[in-house]
Short mmCIF file of C-alpha atoms and ligand atoms in Angstrom, two decimals:
data_model
loop_
_atom_site.label_atom_id
_atom_site.label_comp_id
_atom_site.label_asym_id
_atom_site.label_seq_id
_atom_site.Cartn_x
_atom_site.Cartn_y
_atom_site.Cartn_z
CA MET A 182 0.00 0.00 0.00
CA ILE A 183 1.32 3.45 -0.91
CA VAL A 184 0.20 6.72 0.57
CA ALA A 185 1.26 9.88 -1.21
CA MET A 186 1.02 12.89 1.10
CA ARG A 187 -0.17 16.23 -0.25
CA ALA A 188 2.70 18.03 -1.96
CA ASP A 189 2.51 20.77 0.70
CA ALA A 190 2.30 18.42 3.70
CA THR A 191 4.67 19.55 6.44
CA ALA A 192 7.20 17.28 8.17
CA TYR A 193 5.02 17.62 11.27
CA GLU A 194 1.95 16.32 9.39
CA VAL A 195 3.96 13.43 7.96
CA ASP A 196 5.11 12.55 11.49
CA LEU A 197 1.56 12.69 12.80
CA ALA A 198 0.34 10.50 9.95
CA ARG A 199 3.02 7.90 10.64
CA ARG A 200 2.23 8.01 14.36
CA ASP A 201 -1.46 7.40 13.65
CA LEU A 202 -0.56 4.46 11.45
CA ARG A 203 1.66 3.04 14.17
CA ALA A 204 -1.18 3.38 16.68
CA HIS A 205 -3.14 1.04 14.37
CA GLY A 206 -0.26 -1.44 14.31
CA LEU A 207 1.01 -0.31 10.88
CA ASP A 208 4.69 0.35 10.16
CA SER A 209 5.44 2.84 7.40
CA TYR A 210 8.53 3.75 5.35
CA GLN A 211 9.08 7.19 3.96
CA CYS A 212 10.66 8.50 0.77
CA ARG A 213 10.39 11.84 -1.04
CA LEU A 214 9.38 10.97 -4.60
CA GLY A 215 8.23 13.33 -7.31
CA GLY A 216 8.22 16.33 -4.97
CA ARG A 217 6.05 14.80 -2.23
CA VAL A 218 6.43 12.41 0.66
CA VAL A 219 5.30 8.90 -0.20
CA LEU A 220 4.71 6.36 2.56
CA SER A 221 4.83 2.66 1.99
CA VAL A 222 2.61 0.77 4.44
CA PRO A 223 3.23 -2.92 3.91
CA GLY A 224 0.43 -5.37 4.52
CA ALA A 225 -2.16 -2.68 5.20
CA ARG A 226 -5.79 -2.86 4.15
CA PRO A 227 -6.38 0.15 1.84
CA GLU A 228 -9.70 1.03 3.55
CA LEU A 229 -8.03 1.14 6.96
CA VAL A 230 -5.19 3.36 5.74
CA GLU A 231 -7.63 5.70 4.04
CA GLU A 232 -9.76 5.88 7.16
CA VAL A 233 -6.82 6.48 9.50
CA LEU A 234 -5.28 9.15 7.30
CA SER A 235 -8.35 10.84 5.81
CA VAL A 236 -7.78 13.76 8.13
CA TYR A 237 -4.50 14.54 6.33
CA ALA A 238 -6.18 14.95 2.91
CA LEU A 239 -3.74 12.72 1.04
CA GLY A 240 -2.51 13.18 -2.49
CA TRP A 241 -3.54 9.64 -3.35
CA THR A 242 -3.33 6.06 -2.19
CA ALA A 243 -2.60 3.04 -4.33
CA ASP A 244 -2.11 -0.66 -3.92
CA PRO A 245 0.41 -1.77 -6.53
CA VAL A 246 -0.10 -5.45 -7.16
CA GLY A 247 3.04 -7.53 -7.25
CA VAL A 248 5.48 -4.62 -7.48
CA PRO A 249 7.44 -3.25 -4.51
CA PRO A 250 5.49 -0.14 -3.55
CA LEU A 251 8.04 2.71 -3.52
CA ALA A 252 9.63 1.45 -6.75
CA SER A 253 6.26 1.02 -8.46
CA ALA A 254 4.97 3.33 -11.17
CA GLU A 255 2.02 4.16 -8.88
CA ALA A 256 4.31 5.81 -6.32
CA THR A 257 4.76 8.95 -8.42
CA ALA A 258 2.70 11.00 -10.82
CA GLY A 259 5.42 10.73 -13.50
CA ALA A 260 8.85 9.28 -14.22
CA THR A 261 11.58 10.06 -11.69
CA ARG A 262 14.55 12.14 -12.78
CA VAL A 263 17.92 11.78 -11.13
CA ARG A 264 20.27 14.72 -11.37
CA LEU A 265 24.04 14.24 -11.42
CA GLY A 266 25.90 17.51 -11.71
CA PRO A 267 24.81 20.35 -13.95
CA ALA A 268 24.88 18.48 -17.27
CA ALA A 269 23.39 15.08 -16.47
CA GLU A 270 19.84 14.31 -15.49
CA PHE A 271 18.69 10.73 -15.90
CA GLY A 272 15.16 10.60 -17.26
CA GLU A 273 15.68 13.85 -19.18
CA ASP A 274 18.29 13.57 -21.93
CA PHE A 275 20.11 10.34 -22.79
CA ILE A 276 23.20 9.91 -20.59
CA VAL A 277 26.42 8.29 -21.79
CA MET A 278 28.60 7.08 -18.92
CA ALA A 279 32.02 5.90 -20.03
CA GLY A 280 35.50 5.17 -18.78
CA PRO A 281 37.76 2.29 -17.83
CA CYS A 282 36.37 -0.80 -16.18
CA ALA A 283 39.00 -0.34 -13.46
CA VAL A 284 41.17 2.58 -12.44
CA GLU A 285 44.69 1.26 -13.05
CA SER A 286 47.03 4.25 -12.79
CA GLU A 287 47.07 8.04 -12.94
CA GLY A 288 48.12 8.06 -16.59
CA GLN A 289 45.63 5.42 -17.68
CA LEU A 290 42.72 7.18 -15.98
CA ALA A 291 43.66 10.65 -17.23
CA THR A 292 44.07 9.46 -20.84
CA ILE A 293 40.73 7.66 -20.90
CA ALA A 294 38.85 10.32 -18.94
CA GLU A 295 39.98 13.07 -21.30
CA ALA A 296 39.04 10.98 -24.34
CA VAL A 297 35.54 10.15 -23.14
CA ALA A 298 34.92 13.72 -22.00
CA VAL A 299 35.95 15.15 -25.35
CA HIS A 300 33.96 12.57 -27.30
CA GLY A 301 30.69 13.18 -25.48
CA ALA A 302 30.37 11.27 -22.19
CA ALA A 303 28.30 13.07 -19.55
CA VAL A 304 29.55 10.88 -16.68
CA LEU A 305 32.94 9.22 -16.05
CA ARG A 306 32.93 5.61 -14.89
CA GLY A 307 35.83 3.73 -13.27
CA GLY A 308 36.09 1.09 -10.58
CA ALA A 309 38.42 1.56 -7.62
CA PHE A 310 36.98 -1.35 -5.62
CA LYS A 311 36.56 -4.29 -7.96
CA PRO A 312 34.65 -7.34 -6.74
CA ARG A 313 36.17 -10.01 -9.01
CA THR A 314 35.05 -13.56 -9.56
CA SER A 315 38.57 -14.85 -8.82
CA PRO A 316 40.43 -13.68 -5.72
CA TYR A 317 43.63 -13.78 -7.83
CA SER A 318 42.37 -11.20 -10.34
CA PHE A 319 43.21 -7.49 -10.01
CA GLN A 320 41.05 -6.23 -7.15
CA GLY A 321 41.30 -2.51 -7.92
CA LEU A 322 43.41 0.26 -6.40
CA GLY A 323 40.96 0.90 -3.57
CA GLY A 324 41.45 4.22 -1.78
CA GLN A 325 44.26 5.24 -4.13
CA GLY A 326 41.87 4.70 -7.04
CA LEU A 327 39.33 6.97 -5.36
CA ASN A 328 41.96 9.71 -5.03
CA LEU A 329 42.78 9.42 -8.72
CA LEU A 330 39.09 9.64 -9.61
CA SER A 331 38.73 12.70 -7.48
CA GLU A 332 41.68 14.42 -9.18
CA VAL A 333 40.58 13.58 -12.69
CA ARG A 334 37.05 14.71 -12.00
CA ARG A 335 38.50 18.13 -11.29
CA THR A 336 40.46 18.22 -14.54
CA VAL A 337 37.83 16.83 -16.92
CA GLY A 338 34.82 18.23 -15.08
CA LEU A 339 32.61 15.15 -15.30
CA PRO A 340 30.69 13.60 -12.42
CA VAL A 341 32.02 10.20 -11.39
CA VAL A 342 30.23 6.89 -10.89
CA THR A 343 32.22 4.21 -9.07
CA GLU A 344 31.41 0.94 -7.37
CA VAL A 345 31.07 0.38 -3.67
CA ALA A 346 31.32 -3.22 -2.59
CA GLU A 347 31.02 -3.26 1.20
CA PRO A 348 28.79 -1.49 3.70
CA ALA A 349 31.83 -0.28 5.67
CA GLU A 350 33.23 1.45 2.56
CA VAL A 351 30.11 3.41 1.64
CA GLY A 352 31.21 6.53 3.55
CA VAL A 353 34.64 6.74 1.97
CA VAL A 354 33.36 6.04 -1.55
CA ALA A 355 30.51 8.54 -1.13
CA ALA A 356 33.06 11.20 -0.17
CA THR A 357 34.52 10.98 -3.68
CA ALA A 358 31.81 9.59 -5.94
CA ASP A 359 28.94 11.57 -7.39
CA MET A 360 27.08 8.30 -7.88
CA LEU A 361 27.48 4.98 -6.07
CA GLN A 362 27.44 1.86 -8.23
CA ILE A 363 26.12 -1.42 -6.88
CA GLY A 364 27.62 -4.22 -8.95
CA THR A 365 25.79 -7.26 -10.20
CA ARG A 366 27.49 -9.49 -7.63
CA ASN A 367 26.18 -7.31 -4.82
CA ALA A 368 22.70 -6.70 -6.21
CA GLN A 369 21.13 -8.57 -3.30
CA ASN A 370 23.61 -7.56 -0.61
CA PHE A 371 20.84 -6.11 1.52
CA ALA A 372 23.12 -4.58 4.16
CA LEU A 373 24.94 -2.72 1.37
CA LEU A 374 21.68 -1.62 -0.27
CA ARG A 375 20.43 -0.22 3.04
CA GLU A 376 23.71 1.60 3.59
CA VAL A 377 23.69 3.29 0.16
CA GLY A 378 20.08 4.18 0.86
CA ARG A 379 21.40 6.34 3.70
CA ALA A 380 24.46 7.76 1.93
CA GLY A 381 22.86 10.82 0.33
CA ARG A 382 24.20 10.04 -3.13
CA PRO A 383 22.45 8.81 -6.29
CA VAL A 384 22.79 5.06 -6.81
CA LEU A 385 23.37 3.09 -10.01
CA LEU A 386 21.86 -0.31 -9.26
CA LYS A 387 22.98 -3.12 -11.55
CA ARG A 388 20.63 -6.03 -12.06
CA GLY A 389 21.90 -9.19 -10.40
CA LEU A 390 23.19 -11.59 -13.03
CA ALA A 391 20.61 -14.18 -11.97
CA ASN A 392 17.90 -11.83 -10.75
CA THR A 393 14.38 -11.59 -12.06
CA VAL A 394 12.91 -8.17 -12.74
CA ASP A 395 10.94 -8.42 -9.49
CA GLU A 396 14.09 -9.22 -7.50
CA TRP A 397 15.80 -6.24 -9.11
CA LEU A 398 12.93 -3.90 -8.22
CA ASN A 399 12.96 -5.25 -4.68
CA ALA A 400 16.66 -4.42 -4.46
CA ALA A 401 15.75 -0.85 -5.49
CA GLU A 402 13.04 -0.85 -2.84
CA TYR A 403 15.68 -1.47 -0.13
CA ILE A 404 17.38 1.77 -1.17
CA LEU A 405 14.18 3.81 -1.56
CA ARG A 406 12.89 2.64 1.82
CA GLU A 407 15.89 4.27 3.50
CA GLY A 408 14.71 7.58 2.07
CA ASN A 409 17.00 7.79 -0.99
CA PRO A 410 14.87 8.47 -4.08
CA ALA A 411 17.81 8.79 -6.51
CA VAL A 412 18.04 5.27 -7.90
CA VAL A 413 18.92 4.49 -11.52
CA LEU A 414 18.48 0.87 -12.62
CA CYS A 415 21.08 -0.72 -14.91
CA GLU A 416 20.36 -3.76 -17.09
CA ARG A 417 23.72 -5.51 -17.63
CA GLY A 418 22.79 -8.96 -18.88
CA ILE A 419 21.69 -12.10 -17.13
CA ARG A 420 23.07 -15.62 -17.07
CA THR A 421 21.49 -17.95 -19.61
CA PHE A 422 22.59 -21.14 -21.43
CA GLU A 423 24.32 -19.06 -24.16
CA PRO A 424 28.11 -19.09 -23.74
CA ARG A 425 29.10 -17.04 -26.80
CA THR A 426 28.23 -13.80 -25.11
CA ARG A 427 29.41 -13.13 -21.58
CA PHE A 428 25.79 -12.68 -20.44
CA THR A 429 22.50 -12.31 -22.29
CA LEU A 430 21.39 -8.70 -22.53
CA ASP A 431 17.72 -8.63 -21.57
CA LEU A 432 16.59 -5.56 -23.47
CA SER A 433 12.92 -6.35 -23.03
CA ALA A 434 13.51 -5.59 -19.35
CA VAL A 435 13.94 -1.92 -20.27
CA PRO A 436 10.40 -1.15 -21.47
CA LEU A 437 9.02 -3.65 -18.96
CA VAL A 438 10.67 -1.95 -16.00
CA LYS A 439 9.61 1.44 -17.33
CA ARG A 440 6.04 0.20 -17.30
CA LEU A 441 6.31 -1.21 -13.77
CA SER A 442 8.44 1.49 -12.14
CA HIS A 443 9.01 5.24 -12.13
CA LEU A 444 12.81 4.81 -11.96
CA PRO A 445 15.17 5.58 -14.87
CA VAL A 446 16.77 2.57 -16.58
CA VAL A 447 20.14 2.44 -18.33
CA VAL A 448 21.96 -0.37 -20.14
CA ASP A 449 25.53 -1.68 -19.85
CA PRO A 450 26.29 -3.29 -23.23
CA SER A 451 29.96 -3.85 -22.27
CA HIS A 452 29.52 -6.20 -19.32
CA ALA A 453 26.47 -7.79 -20.95
CA THR A 454 28.30 -8.93 -24.06
CA GLY A 455 31.97 -9.04 -23.04
CA ASP A 456 32.77 -8.32 -26.70
CA ARG A 457 33.68 -4.87 -28.01
CA GLY A 458 32.21 -5.69 -31.42
CA LEU A 459 28.77 -6.11 -29.88
CA VAL A 460 28.83 -2.97 -27.74
CA GLU A 461 27.72 -0.48 -30.39
CA PRO A 462 24.79 -2.51 -31.78
CA MET A 463 23.53 -3.20 -28.26
CA ALA A 464 23.94 0.43 -27.21
CA LEU A 465 21.91 1.54 -30.24
CA ALA A 466 19.32 -1.13 -29.44
CA ALA A 467 19.16 0.23 -25.89
CA VAL A 468 18.12 3.60 -27.31
CA ALA A 469 15.41 1.93 -29.37
CA ALA A 470 14.22 0.06 -26.26
CA GLY A 471 13.75 3.38 -24.47
CA ALA A 472 16.74 3.32 -22.12
CA ASP A 473 17.76 6.52 -20.34
CA GLY A 474 21.47 5.98 -20.95
CA VAL A 475 24.34 3.56 -21.39
CA LEU A 476 27.39 2.59 -19.35
CA VAL A 477 30.33 1.79 -21.60
CA ASP A 478 33.87 0.51 -20.94
CA VAL A 479 36.58 2.44 -22.81
CA HIS A 480 40.34 1.80 -22.76
CA HIS A 481 43.09 3.39 -24.85
CA ASP A 482 45.23 0.24 -24.63
CA ALA A 483 42.62 -2.48 -24.30
CA SER A 484 45.01 -5.39 -24.82
CA ALA A 485 46.95 -4.30 -21.71
CA ALA A 486 43.86 -3.61 -19.56
CA LEU A 487 43.95 -5.19 -16.11
CA CYS A 488 40.23 -5.88 -16.28
CA ASP A 489 37.75 -6.66 -19.08
CA GLY A 490 39.93 -5.50 -22.00
CA LEU A 491 37.99 -7.56 -24.57
CA GLN A 492 34.88 -5.49 -24.10
CA ALA A 493 36.53 -2.06 -23.94
CA LEU A 494 35.99 0.31 -26.85
CA LYS A 495 39.02 2.19 -28.10
CA PRO A 496 38.60 5.98 -27.94
CA ALA A 497 37.94 6.25 -31.69
CA GLU A 498 35.29 3.54 -31.45
CA PHE A 499 33.71 5.37 -28.55
CA ARG A 500 33.67 8.57 -30.55
CA ALA A 501 31.92 6.79 -33.45
CA LEU A 502 29.43 5.25 -31.02
CA VAL A 503 28.48 8.62 -29.54
CA ARG A 504 27.98 10.06 -32.99
CA ARG A 505 25.63 7.26 -33.98
CA LEU A 506 23.81 7.48 -30.66
CA ARG A 507 23.32 11.19 -31.20
CA CYS A 508 21.94 10.58 -34.67
CA LEU A 509 19.54 7.86 -33.54
CA LEU A 510 18.37 9.93 -30.59
CA ALA A 511 17.78 12.93 -32.83
CA GLY A 512 15.68 10.73 -35.12
CA LEU A 513 13.57 9.74 -32.12
CA GLY A 514 13.21 13.33 -30.97
CA ARG A 515 15.49 12.84 -27.99
CA GLY A 516 18.69 14.59 -26.96
CA LEU A 517 22.08 13.51 -25.66
CA ALA A 518 23.14 14.99 -22.34
CA GLY A 519 26.58 16.48 -22.36
CA ARG A 520 28.65 19.53 -22.73
CA PRO A 521 28.37 21.04 -26.16
CA ASP A 522 30.96 23.54 -24.93
CA VAL A 523 33.59 20.80 -25.05
CA LEU A 524 33.07 20.09 -28.71
CA PRO A 525 31.25 22.96 -30.38
CA SER A 526 31.20 21.06 -33.67
CA MET A 527 29.02 18.39 -32.08
CA ALA A 528 26.46 20.80 -30.66
CA SER A 529 24.24 20.41 -33.66
CA PRO A 530 23.59 17.01 -35.23
CA ALA A 531 23.58 18.59 -38.68
CA ALA A 532 27.27 19.34 -38.28
CA TRP A 533 28.26 15.70 -38.30
CA VAL A 534 25.42 13.43 -39.42
CA PRO A 535 26.10 13.45 -43.16
CA GLU A 536 29.82 13.00 -42.69
CA GLN A 537 29.78 10.17 -40.14
CA VAL A 538 26.65 8.12 -40.16
CA PRO A 539 25.74 6.02 -43.14
CA LEU A 540 22.16 5.13 -42.16
C1 PEP B 253 31.40 -2.75 -13.65
O1 PEP B 253 30.55 -2.05 -14.24
O2 PEP B 253 32.53 -2.34 -13.38
C2 PEP B 253 31.06 -4.12 -13.27
C3 PEP B 253 31.88 -4.85 -12.52
O3 PEP B 253 29.89 -4.53 -13.75
P1 PEP B 253 28.95 -5.72 -13.24
O4 PEP B 253 28.77 -5.53 -11.78
O5 PEP B 253 27.69 -5.50 -14.03
O6 PEP B 253 29.63 -7.01 -13.61
MN1 MN B 254 34.30 -4.90 -15.70
#
């Protein structure tokens, strides 16, 4: 059961409403969504909630069937937007997030960050804490990686998304990152989800590699229930019987989740396919599926990458991808978020479409 308070309800009224619910044996969880406080009241009979709270003249109540309440489309009057710095708002223009899979060194990060910034990324990605399948694989630079991200953010001027893998590290990662990434291997680490729900930073929530859509939305609900409304879902492929791709990119999940939920959805074609040759077609397909953005691995020296080199685009390939994305988006009446000031020649699609994109 969801209860949306009036948009002008005061904190005092919200407190009173929650106290009244508690007096009737009903726990409630609070999140500010779409400009108003929304309460989730699990297991409540709608008539009882309406009776108890009628005095507060609610915005609306709803009983989303089979979808976690705060993540459900019924929780807000429209789609949620998540702002990340001045140039990136998920749910508004299409957001390209790009960078190395892992931060490896100062030089590596600076080279890749400058390339993706110049070629049209709105957000820089890069893992400092890397939860790897094998304990013998490169585990990331940890705190040193965070310092490098923080320096390069200053020089290239892009907001940074980076993974946090343990509840105890949320504070230190949140001190550097503009957006906290929850990786597929931690998608149901509920202690971690609760902690990022309290961290005051937007969250990029990957779908667990063996999670259903409902499990994924429930993972988002853990974050929302802590009061953090800024959740962006990321489809990154699921495990199937097909071994020729690293995972199977479930693109139908994009329009499905947009029907079920108010949260923005982006796609990671790099980790989904594990194959740089498949990244561009899947990124373009993500646009067609209605995604709000993509997360793309880029490396200037992919064969020497310490992590996931086979799926990393080279800078020139990334540049070509962004140009085609921009063209496709323009054809669909959508825009690409970014900084036209960086590349004035790319500000208008007409400047490059005929030259670059044989459609
Ligand atoms: C990543 O994006 O760096 C990553 C490890 O992805 P995933 O959690 O989807 O495997
Ligand atoms: Mn990776």
